[in-house]
PDB file of C-alpha atoms in Angstrom:
ATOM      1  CA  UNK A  79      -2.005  34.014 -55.618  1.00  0.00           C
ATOM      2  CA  UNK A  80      -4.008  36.851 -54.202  1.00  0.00           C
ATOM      3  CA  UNK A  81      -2.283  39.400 -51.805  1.00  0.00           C
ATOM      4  CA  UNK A  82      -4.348  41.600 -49.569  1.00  0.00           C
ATOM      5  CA  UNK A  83      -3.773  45.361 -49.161  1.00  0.00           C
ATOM      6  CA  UNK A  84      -1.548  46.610 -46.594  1.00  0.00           C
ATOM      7  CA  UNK A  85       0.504  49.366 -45.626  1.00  0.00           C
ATOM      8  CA  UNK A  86       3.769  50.459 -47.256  1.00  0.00           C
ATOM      9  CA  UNK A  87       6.490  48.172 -45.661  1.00  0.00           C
ATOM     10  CA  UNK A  88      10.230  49.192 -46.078  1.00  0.00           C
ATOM     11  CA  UNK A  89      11.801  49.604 -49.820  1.00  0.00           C
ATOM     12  CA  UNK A  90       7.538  49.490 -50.867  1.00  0.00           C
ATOM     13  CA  UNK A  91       7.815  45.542 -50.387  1.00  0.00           C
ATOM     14  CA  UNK A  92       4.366  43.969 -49.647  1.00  0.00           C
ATOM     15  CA  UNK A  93       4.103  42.277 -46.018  1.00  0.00           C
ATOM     16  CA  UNK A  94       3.887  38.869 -47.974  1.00  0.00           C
ATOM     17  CA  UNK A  95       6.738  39.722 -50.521  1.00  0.00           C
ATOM     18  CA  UNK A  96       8.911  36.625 -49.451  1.00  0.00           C
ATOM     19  CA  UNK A  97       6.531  34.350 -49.936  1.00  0.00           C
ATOM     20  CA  UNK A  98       5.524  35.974 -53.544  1.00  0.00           C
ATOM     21  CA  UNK A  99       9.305  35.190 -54.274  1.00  0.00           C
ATOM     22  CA  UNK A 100       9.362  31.746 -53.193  1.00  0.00           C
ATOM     23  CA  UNK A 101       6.034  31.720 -54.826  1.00  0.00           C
ATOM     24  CA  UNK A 102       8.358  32.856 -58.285  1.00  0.00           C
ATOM     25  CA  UNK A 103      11.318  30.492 -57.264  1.00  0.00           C
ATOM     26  CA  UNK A 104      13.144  33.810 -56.520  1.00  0.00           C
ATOM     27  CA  UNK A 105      15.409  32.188 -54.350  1.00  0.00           C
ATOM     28  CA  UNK A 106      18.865  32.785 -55.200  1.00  0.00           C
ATOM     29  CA  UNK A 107      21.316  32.787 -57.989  1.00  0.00           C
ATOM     30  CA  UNK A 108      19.283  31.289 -61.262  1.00  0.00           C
ATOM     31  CA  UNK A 109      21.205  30.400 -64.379  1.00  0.00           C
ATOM     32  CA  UNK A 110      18.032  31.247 -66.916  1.00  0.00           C
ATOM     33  CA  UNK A 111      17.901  34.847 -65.232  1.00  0.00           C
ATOM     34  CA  UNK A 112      21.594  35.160 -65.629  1.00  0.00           C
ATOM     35  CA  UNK A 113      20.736  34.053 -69.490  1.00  0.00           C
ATOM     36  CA  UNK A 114      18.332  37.154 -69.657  1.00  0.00           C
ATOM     37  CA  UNK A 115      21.280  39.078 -68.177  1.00  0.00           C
ATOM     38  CA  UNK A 116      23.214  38.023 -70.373  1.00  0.00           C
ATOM     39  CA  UNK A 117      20.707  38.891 -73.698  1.00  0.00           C
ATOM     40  CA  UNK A 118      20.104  42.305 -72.413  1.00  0.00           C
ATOM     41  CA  UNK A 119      24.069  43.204 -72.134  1.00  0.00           C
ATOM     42  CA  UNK A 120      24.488  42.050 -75.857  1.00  0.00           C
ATOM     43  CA  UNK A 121      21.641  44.103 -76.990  1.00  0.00           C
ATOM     44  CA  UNK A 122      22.203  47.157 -75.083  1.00  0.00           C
ATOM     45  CA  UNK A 123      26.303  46.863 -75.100  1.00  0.00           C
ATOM     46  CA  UNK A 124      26.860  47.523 -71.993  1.00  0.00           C
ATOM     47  CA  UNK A 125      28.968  45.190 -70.011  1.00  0.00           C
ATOM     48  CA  UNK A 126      26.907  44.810 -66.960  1.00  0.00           C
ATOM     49  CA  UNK A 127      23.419  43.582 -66.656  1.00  0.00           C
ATOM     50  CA  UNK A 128      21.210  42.550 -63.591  1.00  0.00           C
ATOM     51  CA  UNK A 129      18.055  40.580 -63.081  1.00  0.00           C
ATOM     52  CA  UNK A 130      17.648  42.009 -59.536  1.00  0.00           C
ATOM     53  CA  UNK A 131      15.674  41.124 -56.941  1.00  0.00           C
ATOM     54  CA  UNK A 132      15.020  43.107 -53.652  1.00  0.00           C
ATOM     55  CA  UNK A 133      15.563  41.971 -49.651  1.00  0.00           C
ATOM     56  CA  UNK A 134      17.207  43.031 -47.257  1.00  0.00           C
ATOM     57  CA  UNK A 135      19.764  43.986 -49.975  1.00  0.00           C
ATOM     58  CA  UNK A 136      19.966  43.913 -53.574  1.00  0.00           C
ATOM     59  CA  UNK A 137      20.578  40.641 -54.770  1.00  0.00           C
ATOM     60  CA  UNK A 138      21.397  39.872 -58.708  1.00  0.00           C
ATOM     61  CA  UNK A 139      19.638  36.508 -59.276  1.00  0.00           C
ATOM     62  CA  UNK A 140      20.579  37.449 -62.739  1.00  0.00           C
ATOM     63  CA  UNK A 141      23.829  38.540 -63.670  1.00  0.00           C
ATOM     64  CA  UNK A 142      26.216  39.414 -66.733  1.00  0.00           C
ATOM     65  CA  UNK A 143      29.160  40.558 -65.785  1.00  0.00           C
ATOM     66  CA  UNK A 144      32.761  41.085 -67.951  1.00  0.00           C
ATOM     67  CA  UNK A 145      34.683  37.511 -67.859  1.00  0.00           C
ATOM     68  CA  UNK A 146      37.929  37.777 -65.816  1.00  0.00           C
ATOM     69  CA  UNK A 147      40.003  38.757 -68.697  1.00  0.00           C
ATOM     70  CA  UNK A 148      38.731  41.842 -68.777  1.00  0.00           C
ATOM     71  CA  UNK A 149      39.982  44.858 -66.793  1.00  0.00           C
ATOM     72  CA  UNK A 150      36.937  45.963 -65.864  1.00  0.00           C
ATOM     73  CA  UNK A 151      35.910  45.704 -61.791  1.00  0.00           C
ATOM     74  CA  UNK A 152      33.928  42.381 -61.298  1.00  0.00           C
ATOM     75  CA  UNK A 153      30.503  42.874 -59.865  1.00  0.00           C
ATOM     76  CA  UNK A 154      29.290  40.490 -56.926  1.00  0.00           C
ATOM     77  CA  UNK A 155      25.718  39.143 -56.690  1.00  0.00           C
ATOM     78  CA  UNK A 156      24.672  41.518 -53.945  1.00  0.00           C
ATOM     79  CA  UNK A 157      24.717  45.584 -52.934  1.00  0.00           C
ATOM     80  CA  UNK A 158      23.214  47.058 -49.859  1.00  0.00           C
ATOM     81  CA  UNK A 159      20.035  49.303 -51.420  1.00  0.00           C
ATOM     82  CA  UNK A 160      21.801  52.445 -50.687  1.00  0.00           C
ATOM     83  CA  UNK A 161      23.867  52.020 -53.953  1.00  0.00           C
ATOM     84  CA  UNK A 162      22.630  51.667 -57.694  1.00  0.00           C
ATOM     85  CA  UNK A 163      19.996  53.377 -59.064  1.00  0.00           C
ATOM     86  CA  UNK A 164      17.226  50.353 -58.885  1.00  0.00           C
ATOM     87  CA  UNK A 165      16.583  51.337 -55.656  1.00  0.00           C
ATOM     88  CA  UNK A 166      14.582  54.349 -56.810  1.00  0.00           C
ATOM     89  CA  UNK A 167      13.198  52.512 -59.614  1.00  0.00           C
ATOM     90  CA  UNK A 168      11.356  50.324 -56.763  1.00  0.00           C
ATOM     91  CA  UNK A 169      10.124  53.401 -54.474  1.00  0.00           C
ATOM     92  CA  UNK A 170       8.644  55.093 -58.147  1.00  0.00           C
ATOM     93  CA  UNK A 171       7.701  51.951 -59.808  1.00  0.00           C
ATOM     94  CA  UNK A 172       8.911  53.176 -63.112  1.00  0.00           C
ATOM     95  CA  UNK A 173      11.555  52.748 -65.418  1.00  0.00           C
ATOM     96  CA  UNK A 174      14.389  54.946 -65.621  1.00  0.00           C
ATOM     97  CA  UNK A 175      16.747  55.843 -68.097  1.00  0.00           C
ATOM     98  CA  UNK A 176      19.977  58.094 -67.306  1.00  0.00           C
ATOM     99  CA  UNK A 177      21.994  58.385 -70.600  1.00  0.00           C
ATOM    100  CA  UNK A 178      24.606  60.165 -68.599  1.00  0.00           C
ATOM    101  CA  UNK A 179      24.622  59.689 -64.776  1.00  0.00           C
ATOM    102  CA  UNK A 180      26.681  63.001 -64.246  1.00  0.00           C
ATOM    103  CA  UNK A 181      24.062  64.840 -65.972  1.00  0.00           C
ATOM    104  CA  UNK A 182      21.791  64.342 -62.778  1.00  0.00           C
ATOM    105  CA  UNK A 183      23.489  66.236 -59.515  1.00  0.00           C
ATOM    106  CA  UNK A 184      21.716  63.249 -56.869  1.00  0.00           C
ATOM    107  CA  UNK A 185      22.374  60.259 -59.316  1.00  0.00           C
ATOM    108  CA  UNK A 186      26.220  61.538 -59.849  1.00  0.00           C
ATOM    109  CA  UNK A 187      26.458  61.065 -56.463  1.00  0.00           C
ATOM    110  CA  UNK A 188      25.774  57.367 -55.816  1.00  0.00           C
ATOM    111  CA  UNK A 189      27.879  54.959 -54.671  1.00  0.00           C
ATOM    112  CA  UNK A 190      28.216  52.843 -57.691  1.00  0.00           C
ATOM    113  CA  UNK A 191      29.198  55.774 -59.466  1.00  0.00           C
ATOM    114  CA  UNK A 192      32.696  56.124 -57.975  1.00  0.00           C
ATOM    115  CA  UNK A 193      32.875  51.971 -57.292  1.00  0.00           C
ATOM    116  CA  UNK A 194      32.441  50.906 -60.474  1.00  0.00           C
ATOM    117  CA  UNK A 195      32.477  53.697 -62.520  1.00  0.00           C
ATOM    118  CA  UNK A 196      28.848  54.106 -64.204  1.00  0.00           C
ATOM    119  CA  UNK A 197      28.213  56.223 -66.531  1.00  0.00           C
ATOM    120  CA  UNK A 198      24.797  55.093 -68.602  1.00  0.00           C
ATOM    121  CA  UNK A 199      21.969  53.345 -66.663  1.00  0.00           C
ATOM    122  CA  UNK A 200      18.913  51.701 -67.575  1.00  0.00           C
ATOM    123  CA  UNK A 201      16.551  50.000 -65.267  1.00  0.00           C
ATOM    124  CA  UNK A 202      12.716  48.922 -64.912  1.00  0.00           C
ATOM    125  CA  UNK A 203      10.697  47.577 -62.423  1.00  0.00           C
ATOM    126  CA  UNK A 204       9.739  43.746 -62.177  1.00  0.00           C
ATOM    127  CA  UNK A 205       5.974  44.233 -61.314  1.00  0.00           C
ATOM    128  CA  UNK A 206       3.541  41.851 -59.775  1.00  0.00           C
ATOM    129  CA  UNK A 207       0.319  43.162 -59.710  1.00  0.00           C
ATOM    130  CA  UNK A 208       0.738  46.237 -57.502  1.00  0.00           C
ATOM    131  CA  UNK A 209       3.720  44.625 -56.033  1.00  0.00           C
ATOM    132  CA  UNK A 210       7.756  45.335 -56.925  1.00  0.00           C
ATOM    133  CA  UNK A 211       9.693  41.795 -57.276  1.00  0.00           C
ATOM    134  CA  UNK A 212      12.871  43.436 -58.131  1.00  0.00           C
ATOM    135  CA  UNK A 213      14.097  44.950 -61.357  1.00  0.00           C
ATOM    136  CA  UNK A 214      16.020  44.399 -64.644  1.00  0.00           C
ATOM    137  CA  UNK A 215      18.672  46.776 -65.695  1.00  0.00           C
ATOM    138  CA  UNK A 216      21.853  47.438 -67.477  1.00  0.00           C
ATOM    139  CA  UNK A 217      25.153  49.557 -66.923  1.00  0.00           C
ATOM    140  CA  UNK A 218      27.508  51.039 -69.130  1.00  0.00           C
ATOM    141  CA  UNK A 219      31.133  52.821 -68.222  1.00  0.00           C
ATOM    142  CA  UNK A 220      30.776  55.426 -71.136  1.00  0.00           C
ATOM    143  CA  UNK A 221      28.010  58.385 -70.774  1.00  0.00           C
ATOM    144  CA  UNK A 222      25.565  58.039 -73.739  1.00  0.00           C
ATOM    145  CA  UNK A 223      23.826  60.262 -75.961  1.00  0.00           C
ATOM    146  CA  UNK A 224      20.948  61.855 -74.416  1.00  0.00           C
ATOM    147  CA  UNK A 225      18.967  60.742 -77.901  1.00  0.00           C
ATOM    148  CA  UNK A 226      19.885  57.145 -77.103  1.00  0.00           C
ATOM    149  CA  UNK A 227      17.194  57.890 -73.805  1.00  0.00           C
ATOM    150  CA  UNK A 228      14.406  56.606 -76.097  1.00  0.00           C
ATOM    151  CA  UNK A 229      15.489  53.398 -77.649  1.00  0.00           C
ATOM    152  CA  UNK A 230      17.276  52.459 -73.899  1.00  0.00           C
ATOM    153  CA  UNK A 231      13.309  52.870 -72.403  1.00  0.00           C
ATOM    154  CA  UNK A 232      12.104  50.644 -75.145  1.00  0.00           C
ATOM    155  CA  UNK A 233      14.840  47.859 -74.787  1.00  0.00           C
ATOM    156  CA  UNK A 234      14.501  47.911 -70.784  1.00  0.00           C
ATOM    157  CA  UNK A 235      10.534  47.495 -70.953  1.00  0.00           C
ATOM    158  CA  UNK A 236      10.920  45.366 -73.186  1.00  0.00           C
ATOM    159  CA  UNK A 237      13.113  42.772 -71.671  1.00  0.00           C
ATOM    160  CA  UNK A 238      10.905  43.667 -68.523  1.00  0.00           C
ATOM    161  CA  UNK A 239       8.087  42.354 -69.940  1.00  0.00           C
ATOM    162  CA  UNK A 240      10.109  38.989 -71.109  1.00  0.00           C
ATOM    163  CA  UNK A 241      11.550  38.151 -67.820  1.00  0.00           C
ATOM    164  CA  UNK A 242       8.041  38.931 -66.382  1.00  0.00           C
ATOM    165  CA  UNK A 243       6.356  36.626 -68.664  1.00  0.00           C
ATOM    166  CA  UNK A 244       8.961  33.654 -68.263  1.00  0.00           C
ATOM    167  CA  UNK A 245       8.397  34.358 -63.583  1.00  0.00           C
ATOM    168  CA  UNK A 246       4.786  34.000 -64.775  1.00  0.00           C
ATOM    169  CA  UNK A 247       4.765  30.979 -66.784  1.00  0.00           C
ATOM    170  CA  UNK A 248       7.599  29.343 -64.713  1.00  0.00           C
ATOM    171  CA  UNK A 249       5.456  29.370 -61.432  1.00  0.00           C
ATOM    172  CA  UNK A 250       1.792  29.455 -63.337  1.00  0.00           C
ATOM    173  CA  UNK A 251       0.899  32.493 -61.578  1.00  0.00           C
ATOM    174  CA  UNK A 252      -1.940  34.434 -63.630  1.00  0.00           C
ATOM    175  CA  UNK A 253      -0.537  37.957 -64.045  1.00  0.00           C
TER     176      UNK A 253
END
């Protein structure tokens, strides 16, 4: 699929990005991205992880969340893109890492923060070409070492790349 250039439309989506989602099977809920949720919460023990794809709102079409024996607040499958820190991820098309979210003034102030109680955050950008799909993160209710930055990056690129890789092959769209 070949997109032409336009101008910035809101949260830096692409004028066509609905159809590149369809175009994915980005449609709703998908039990293999809630899978790769699932894998990146094991690896990065944290009990929340997202496969998250951008609208309107955020939606998780991907999702690990603690079972309901657990104390811990459930999470839904959608957020309005004023909370969470993905949000920012899309507009800079980077990852992000934020070991402890209290040791940054404007991130200690989101939403989430206070909702759910984050503490650790780790997120990347699910890149199309030039375009944002979404991104794949993980959140944690402890802070984290700030040495622990490094090997977070790593793991979040890296499961990036995987869930980029099985969109691509899924749909046989070239990267």
């Amino acid at each position: 699929m070949t997109l032409p250039a336009h101008a910035p439309h809101p949260a830096g989506q692409h004028p066509d990005h609905e159809a590149l989602l369809h175009a994915f099977g980005l449609t709703g809920p998908d039990a293999q991205l809630d899978a790769f949720a699932t894998q990146l919460a094991q690896e990065a023990d944290a009990p929340y992880a997202m496969v998250n794809i951008f609208g309107r709102e955020q939606q998780f079409f991907g999702l690990h969340t603690p079972h309901g024996d657990s104390d811990l607040p459930a999470v839904g499958r959608t957020m309005p893109l004023e909370h969470g820190f993905c949000p920012e991820v899309v507009r800079l098309k980077l990852p992000r890492v934020l070991p402890d979210v209290f040791s940054n003034p404007r991130s200690a102030g989101n939403p989430v923060t206070d909702l759910l109680g984050i503490r650790t955050y780790a997120g990347a950008p699910l890149l199309h070409r030039d375009t944002v799909l979404g991104t794949v993160c993980f959140v944690g209710l402890e802070p984290r070492e700030l040495k622990t930055g490094r090997a977070s990056l790593e793991l979040i690129k890296r499961h990036r790349d995987q869930v980029m890789d099985f969109l691509h092959r899924r749909a046989g769209i070239t990267p």
